Every structure is written in structure tokens, then in C-alpha cells.
């Protein structure tokens, strides 16, 4: 085989390898973006809007969130600890009827404390805590953002109206329930109870706080149906 033929074969192989690498990179890009969109859901859309429609910039931001907080391991709540959080949330919902702003401010404080108790960054670092929560609870974190915004709008200037306060409180409940729900790896048999209760979240079992919370929808409906007084 002549030298010219060998050189030609080397060139052909090199071109094939480069083309394969380019195709692989192109194929990997959409899958990465698609996986971020599936993982973050509404947070993906918010990130794109914040970057004026620049999906690449939004995906870089979301990928950085995953890099910083994706490996975070949460701490399970003790049953008595969970019960205390549930009791405080129930009291805040009941308080909403007469003092909606104070109830929403309490919900904001409670979510910050609860997230800290579960192992997320301390509530004193709101933005960092919110970022970590968005990685692990992307479909529920907007409620926390809304009660926090409503609370500080009342402090910094024109406050939110009663309807906005009500809507933020109702939406924030989803994150509260996600953070108080016993996980598969919680101690004290909570994981076994959680699996046993699949499809029956409304049932009360034992003395755990989370099932009791989901079994009391009347407070949520009271926010939707009754007309609270402005505070």
C-alpha cells in the first residue's frame, strides 16, 4: 500500500471521527435542555422569561443550581417535630380570616423554618434557600416565593390585596405538605406508613402530622370561601 493511500485513509478516518463527535454534541444538547425542562417544570419557564427568552442562559443558570444543590440530602422530621409544624400551619390558616397579612407573614416564616429543619440552607439566606428548594421541589416552590413577596410588599410599600394574599397562602400549602410528608427513608417507620398510605393521603394514620394535615382540607376551603377582613 502506497504512502498516498495510507495518508488518504487517515484523512478519511479523521473526518469521520470529527463528524461523529459533532453529531454527538448536537444530540447531547437538546437532551440536556429537555431534562432540565422536565426537572424544573414551571421554574424552567420562569428562568427563560427572566433571561428574556434566552434558553441557553436559562439552562446554564438551572444547571448551576443543580451543581450546587443537586446532591443535598434532606433530614427527616421527627414525628413530634412534624406535628408542631402542622399545628402552626393550621393556626396560621385559621388566623387568615381575621388577619390575612399576619397569617401570610407567619406562613413565610414557617416555610423558612421548615426548610431549614429539613436540611436546606438557613431561612436567613432566603435566595439561597429558595434556589435549593427549586432544585428539589420545583413544582411547589412558587408558593413560597409568593408568600415571601406578599409579606415584604406589605413592609416595603403598597401591600398585596386580600385575594393575592389568599392565593399565595393556598399555593404555599403545596410546598408545606411536600416538606412535611414522610419520605421512604425517614426513621421511625414513617417510610413504611407513607408507602402503605399510597393513594390514600386523606386518611389519618397513627399520630403522624402529615396525614392529619392532608385530612383537614376545610381550612384550605375556608381561605377560598370566606371573606377575611383586611389587617
mmCIF file of C-alpha atoms in Angstrom:
data_model
loop_
_atom_site.group_PDB
_atom_site.id
_atom_site.type_symbol
_atom_site.label_atom_id
_atom_site.label_comp_id
_atom_site.label_asym_id
_atom_site.label_seq_id
_atom_site.Cartn_x
_atom_site.Cartn_y
_atom_site.Cartn_z
ATOM 1 C CA UNK A 1 0.000 0.000 0.000
ATOM 2 C CA UNK A 2 1.449 3.311 -1.106
ATOM 3 C CA UNK A 3 2.100 6.238 1.230
ATOM 4 C CA UNK A 4 -0.520 8.319 -0.577
ATOM 5 C CA UNK A 5 -3.237 5.722 0.057
ATOM 6 C CA UNK A 6 -2.320 5.496 3.745
ATOM 7 C CA UNK A 7 -2.493 9.280 4.113
ATOM 8 C CA UNK A 8 -5.874 9.337 2.358
ATOM 9 C CA UNK A 9 -7.237 6.654 4.701
ATOM 10 C CA UNK A 10 -6.003 8.576 7.743
ATOM 11 C CA UNK A 11 -7.694 11.746 6.498
ATOM 12 C CA UNK A 12 -10.972 9.892 5.879
ATOM 13 C CA UNK A 13 -10.915 8.319 9.343
ATOM 14 C CA UNK A 14 -10.167 11.686 10.949
ATOM 15 C CA UNK A 15 -13.070 13.329 9.084
ATOM 16 C CA UNK A 16 -15.426 10.539 10.153
ATOM 17 C CA UNK A 17 -14.360 10.859 13.788
ATOM 18 C CA UNK A 18 -14.823 14.639 13.795
ATOM 19 C CA UNK A 19 -18.260 14.327 12.173
ATOM 20 C CA UNK A 20 -19.301 11.713 14.752
ATOM 21 C CA UNK A 21 -18.133 13.967 17.604
ATOM 22 C CA UNK A 22 -20.097 16.930 16.225
ATOM 23 C CA UNK A 23 -23.248 14.836 15.844
ATOM 24 C CA UNK A 24 -22.857 13.501 19.385
ATOM 25 C CA UNK A 25 -22.528 17.006 20.805
ATOM 26 C CA UNK A 26 -25.594 18.196 18.895
ATOM 27 C CA UNK A 27 -27.603 15.238 20.141
ATOM 28 C CA UNK A 28 -26.496 15.766 23.730
ATOM 29 C CA UNK A 29 -27.506 19.440 23.811
ATOM 30 C CA UNK A 30 -31.272 19.011 23.336
ATOM 31 C CA UNK A 31 -31.390 16.073 25.766
ATOM 32 C CA UNK A 32 -29.689 18.195 28.411
ATOM 33 C CA UNK A 33 -32.120 21.057 27.857
ATOM 34 C CA UNK A 34 -35.040 18.651 27.771
ATOM 35 C CA UNK A 35 -34.001 17.025 31.041
ATOM 36 C CA UNK A 36 -33.744 20.429 32.711
ATOM 37 C CA UNK A 37 -37.179 21.378 31.429
ATOM 38 C CA UNK A 38 -38.664 18.156 32.782
ATOM 39 C CA UNK A 39 -36.912 18.534 36.116
ATOM 40 C CA UNK A 40 -37.728 22.194 36.729
ATOM 41 C CA UNK A 41 -41.128 22.467 35.033
ATOM 42 C CA UNK A 42 -42.538 25.936 35.804
ATOM 43 C CA UNK A 43 -39.154 27.082 37.152
ATOM 44 C CA UNK A 44 -37.677 26.438 33.694
ATOM 45 C CA UNK A 45 -40.224 28.787 32.120
ATOM 46 C CA UNK A 46 -39.569 31.434 34.784
ATOM 47 C CA UNK A 47 -35.821 31.215 34.177
ATOM 48 C CA UNK A 48 -36.297 31.625 30.418
ATOM 49 C CA UNK A 49 -38.536 34.650 30.992
ATOM 50 C CA UNK A 50 -36.003 36.157 33.410
ATOM 51 C CA UNK A 51 -33.337 35.823 30.696
ATOM 52 C CA UNK A 52 -35.614 37.467 28.084
ATOM 53 C CA UNK A 53 -36.206 34.235 26.189
ATOM 54 C CA UNK A 54 -32.545 33.144 26.087
ATOM 55 C CA UNK A 55 -32.905 29.402 26.728
ATOM 56 C CA UNK A 56 -29.142 28.800 26.765
ATOM 57 C CA UNK A 57 -28.636 31.351 29.543
ATOM 58 C CA UNK A 58 -31.603 29.942 31.472
ATOM 59 C CA UNK A 59 -30.260 26.400 31.162
ATOM 60 C CA UNK A 60 -26.816 27.488 32.354
ATOM 61 C CA UNK A 61 -28.443 29.035 35.435
ATOM 62 C CA UNK A 62 -30.522 25.920 36.142
ATOM 63 C CA UNK A 63 -27.555 23.602 35.563
ATOM 64 C CA UNK A 64 -25.593 25.679 38.083
ATOM 65 C CA UNK A 65 -28.425 25.269 40.604
ATOM 66 C CA UNK A 66 -28.233 21.501 40.162
ATOM 67 C CA UNK A 67 -24.446 21.558 40.523
ATOM 68 C CA UNK A 68 -24.662 23.492 43.798
ATOM 69 C CA UNK A 69 -27.668 21.821 45.401
ATOM 70 C CA UNK A 70 -28.445 18.628 43.500
ATOM 71 C CA UNK A 71 -26.564 16.409 45.966
ATOM 72 C CA UNK A 72 -28.198 17.956 49.040
ATOM 73 C CA UNK A 73 -29.508 15.249 51.378
ATOM 74 C CA UNK A 74 -32.522 16.284 53.410
ATOM 75 C CA UNK A 75 -33.023 15.479 57.074
ATOM 76 C CA UNK A 76 -36.258 13.700 58.046
ATOM 77 C CA UNK A 77 -38.506 15.321 60.634
ATOM 78 C CA UNK A 78 -39.202 13.603 63.904
ATOM 79 C CA UNK A 79 -42.924 12.819 64.362
ATOM 80 C CA UNK A 80 -43.311 15.352 67.206
ATOM 81 C CA UNK A 81 -41.440 17.976 65.168
ATOM 82 C CA UNK A 82 -43.704 17.372 62.181
ATOM 83 C CA UNK A 83 -46.774 17.658 64.382
ATOM 84 C CA UNK A 84 -45.626 21.039 65.700
ATOM 85 C CA UNK A 85 -45.160 22.393 62.185
ATOM 86 C CA UNK A 86 -48.587 21.109 61.126
ATOM 87 C CA UNK A 87 -50.233 22.695 64.191
ATOM 88 C CA UNK A 88 -48.586 26.053 63.427
ATOM 89 C CA UNK A 89 -49.682 25.937 59.785
ATOM 90 C CA UNK A 90 -53.246 25.102 60.776
ATOM 91 C CA UNK A 91 -53.258 28.019 63.223
ATOM 92 C CA UNK A 92 -51.975 30.365 60.505
ATOM 93 C CA UNK A 93 -54.761 29.268 58.158
ATOM 94 C CA UNK A 94 -57.372 29.865 60.835
ATOM 95 C CA UNK A 95 -55.866 33.264 61.592
ATOM 96 C CA UNK A 96 -56.152 34.300 57.942
ATOM 97 C CA UNK A 97 -59.872 35.035 58.276
ATOM 98 C CA UNK A 98 -59.295 37.950 60.655
ATOM 99 C CA UNK A 99 -55.654 38.887 59.958
ATOM 100 C CA UNK A 100 -54.663 37.851 56.436
ATOM 101 C CA UNK A 101 -51.384 39.773 56.321
ATOM 102 C CA UNK A 102 -50.197 38.399 59.639
ATOM 103 C CA UNK A 103 -51.198 34.884 58.584
ATOM 104 C CA UNK A 104 -49.232 35.131 55.334
ATOM 105 C CA UNK A 105 -46.204 36.521 57.186
ATOM 106 C CA UNK A 106 -46.403 33.546 59.560
ATOM 107 C CA UNK A 107 -46.601 31.165 56.574
ATOM 108 C CA UNK A 108 -43.462 32.793 55.150
ATOM 109 C CA UNK A 109 -41.605 32.360 58.466
ATOM 110 C CA UNK A 110 -42.877 28.824 58.867
ATOM 111 C CA UNK A 111 -41.724 27.692 55.430
ATOM 112 C CA UNK A 112 -38.282 29.188 56.061
ATOM 113 C CA UNK A 113 -38.006 27.354 59.395
ATOM 114 C CA UNK A 114 -39.358 24.103 57.979
ATOM 115 C CA UNK A 115 -36.976 24.129 55.007
ATOM 116 C CA UNK A 116 -34.075 24.806 57.383
ATOM 117 C CA UNK A 117 -35.180 21.946 59.619
ATOM 118 C CA UNK A 118 -35.208 19.620 56.590
ATOM 119 C CA UNK A 119 -31.581 20.479 55.799
ATOM 120 C CA UNK A 120 -31.935 23.233 53.198
ATOM 121 C CA UNK A 121 -29.923 26.460 53.633
ATOM 122 C CA UNK A 122 -30.991 28.564 56.595
ATOM 123 C CA UNK A 123 -34.036 30.796 56.131
ATOM 124 C CA UNK A 124 -31.879 33.859 56.805
ATOM 125 C CA UNK A 125 -30.406 33.251 53.338
ATOM 126 C CA UNK A 126 -33.722 33.453 51.505
ATOM 127 C CA UNK A 127 -32.394 33.485 47.938
ATOM 128 C CA UNK A 128 -30.023 30.585 48.574
ATOM 129 C CA UNK A 129 -32.763 28.617 50.340
ATOM 130 C CA UNK A 130 -35.204 29.283 47.502
ATOM 131 C CA UNK A 131 -32.628 28.187 44.930
ATOM 132 C CA UNK A 132 -32.008 24.897 46.752
ATOM 133 C CA UNK A 133 -35.738 24.293 47.135
ATOM 134 C CA UNK A 134 -36.243 24.910 43.420
ATOM 135 C CA UNK A 135 -33.896 22.009 42.641
ATOM 136 C CA UNK A 136 -35.787 19.525 44.823
ATOM 137 C CA UNK A 137 -39.329 20.958 44.819
ATOM 138 C CA UNK A 138 -39.503 22.852 41.535
ATOM 139 C CA UNK A 139 -43.237 22.338 41.094
ATOM 140 C CA UNK A 140 -44.102 23.737 44.547
ATOM 141 C CA UNK A 141 -41.545 26.464 45.278
ATOM 142 C CA UNK A 142 -43.522 29.280 43.635
ATOM 143 C CA UNK A 143 -45.927 29.347 46.595
ATOM 144 C CA UNK A 144 -43.056 30.171 48.957
ATOM 145 C CA UNK A 145 -41.895 32.900 46.593
ATOM 146 C CA UNK A 146 -45.399 34.393 46.569
ATOM 147 C CA UNK A 147 -45.919 34.482 50.349
ATOM 148 C CA UNK A 148 -42.437 35.948 50.801
ATOM 149 C CA UNK A 149 -43.116 38.616 48.184
ATOM 150 C CA UNK A 150 -46.536 39.399 49.684
ATOM 151 C CA UNK A 151 -45.066 39.656 53.175
ATOM 152 C CA UNK A 152 -42.332 42.079 52.158
ATOM 153 C CA UNK A 153 -44.612 44.077 49.873
ATOM 154 C CA UNK A 154 -46.633 44.897 52.981
ATOM 155 C CA UNK A 155 -43.494 46.048 54.763
ATOM 156 C CA UNK A 156 -41.809 47.943 51.937
ATOM 157 C CA UNK A 157 -44.761 49.790 50.466
ATOM 158 C CA UNK A 158 -48.140 49.041 48.938
ATOM 159 C CA UNK A 159 -49.259 45.670 50.240
ATOM 160 C CA UNK A 160 -50.874 42.879 48.284
ATOM 161 C CA UNK A 161 -54.669 42.737 48.200
ATOM 162 C CA UNK A 162 -56.670 40.171 50.088
ATOM 163 C CA UNK A 163 -57.184 37.997 47.003
ATOM 164 C CA UNK A 164 -53.447 37.883 46.297
ATOM 165 C CA UNK A 165 -52.779 37.035 49.943
ATOM 166 C CA UNK A 166 -55.335 34.242 49.825
ATOM 167 C CA UNK A 167 -53.958 32.814 46.567
ATOM 168 C CA UNK A 168 -50.360 32.913 47.832
ATOM 169 C CA UNK A 169 -51.331 31.164 51.072
ATOM 170 C CA UNK A 170 -53.188 28.405 49.221
ATOM 171 C CA UNK A 171 -50.320 27.873 46.764
ATOM 172 C CA UNK A 172 -47.718 27.837 49.547
ATOM 173 C CA UNK A 173 -49.521 24.944 51.185
ATOM 174 C CA UNK A 174 -48.277 22.595 48.433
ATOM 175 C CA UNK A 175 -44.651 23.188 49.430
ATOM 176 C CA UNK A 176 -45.525 22.895 53.121
ATOM 177 C CA UNK A 177 -47.133 19.494 52.529
ATOM 178 C CA UNK A 178 -44.193 18.325 50.395
ATOM 179 C CA UNK A 179 -41.747 19.252 53.161
ATOM 180 C CA UNK A 180 -43.770 17.657 55.959
ATOM 181 C CA UNK A 181 -44.627 14.481 54.050
ATOM 182 C CA UNK A 182 -42.728 11.456 55.452
ATOM 183 C CA UNK A 183 -40.236 10.045 52.964
ATOM 184 C CA UNK A 184 -39.317 6.449 52.204
ATOM 185 C CA UNK A 185 -36.100 6.755 54.190
ATOM 186 C CA UNK A 186 -37.476 8.569 57.239
ATOM 187 C CA UNK A 187 -36.795 6.927 60.563
ATOM 188 C CA UNK A 188 -39.342 5.538 62.982
ATOM 189 C CA UNK A 189 -41.262 3.624 60.313
ATOM 190 C CA UNK A 190 -42.573 6.776 58.646
ATOM 191 C CA UNK A 191 -41.471 5.465 55.261
ATOM 192 C CA UNK A 192 -43.496 2.289 55.786
ATOM 193 C CA UNK A 193 -46.565 4.331 56.662
ATOM 194 C CA UNK A 194 -46.054 6.526 53.602
ATOM 195 C CA UNK A 195 -45.908 3.502 51.272
ATOM 196 C CA UNK A 196 -48.863 1.873 52.985
ATOM 197 C CA UNK A 197 -50.910 5.045 52.530
ATOM 198 C CA UNK A 198 -50.281 5.325 48.788
ATOM 199 C CA UNK A 199 -53.380 6.678 47.102
ATOM 200 C CA UNK A 200 -54.989 7.460 50.449
ATOM 201 C CA UNK A 201 -53.319 10.661 51.564
ATOM 202 C CA UNK A 202 -56.508 11.843 53.203
ATOM 203 C CA UNK A 203 -56.537 9.045 55.791
ATOM 204 C CA UNK A 204 -55.277 9.576 59.327
ATOM 205 C CA UNK A 205 -52.727 7.010 60.444
ATOM 206 C CA UNK A 206 -51.253 6.923 63.904
ATOM 207 C CA UNK A 207 -50.193 10.295 65.265
ATOM 208 C CA UNK A 208 -48.163 11.486 62.266
ATOM 209 C CA UNK A 209 -48.767 15.137 61.443
ATOM 210 C CA UNK A 210 -48.574 14.981 57.643
ATOM 211 C CA UNK A 211 -51.505 12.594 57.071
ATOM 212 C CA UNK A 212 -53.551 14.609 59.538
ATOM 213 C CA UNK A 213 -52.763 17.784 57.597
ATOM 214 C CA UNK A 214 -53.971 16.348 54.313
ATOM 215 C CA UNK A 215 -57.067 15.066 56.068
ATOM 216 C CA UNK A 216 -58.099 18.609 57.034
ATOM 217 C CA UNK A 217 -58.982 20.377 53.785
ATOM 218 C CA UNK A 218 -61.602 22.561 55.455
ATOM 219 C CA UNK A 219 -59.012 25.225 56.286
ATOM 220 C CA UNK A 220 -57.942 25.493 52.666
ATOM 221 C CA UNK A 221 -61.553 25.841 51.595
ATOM 222 C CA UNK A 222 -62.113 28.433 54.287
ATOM 223 C CA UNK A 223 -59.450 30.581 52.614
ATOM 224 C CA UNK A 224 -61.247 30.235 49.318
ATOM 225 C CA UNK A 225 -64.813 30.752 50.501
ATOM 226 C CA UNK A 226 -64.789 33.141 53.422
ATOM 227 C CA UNK A 227 -64.095 36.853 53.125
ATOM 228 C CA UNK A 228 -61.287 37.820 55.507
ATOM 229 C CA UNK A 229 -61.025 41.290 56.926
ATOM 230 C CA UNK A 230 -58.108 43.463 55.848
ATOM 231 C CA UNK A 231 -55.476 43.978 58.503
#
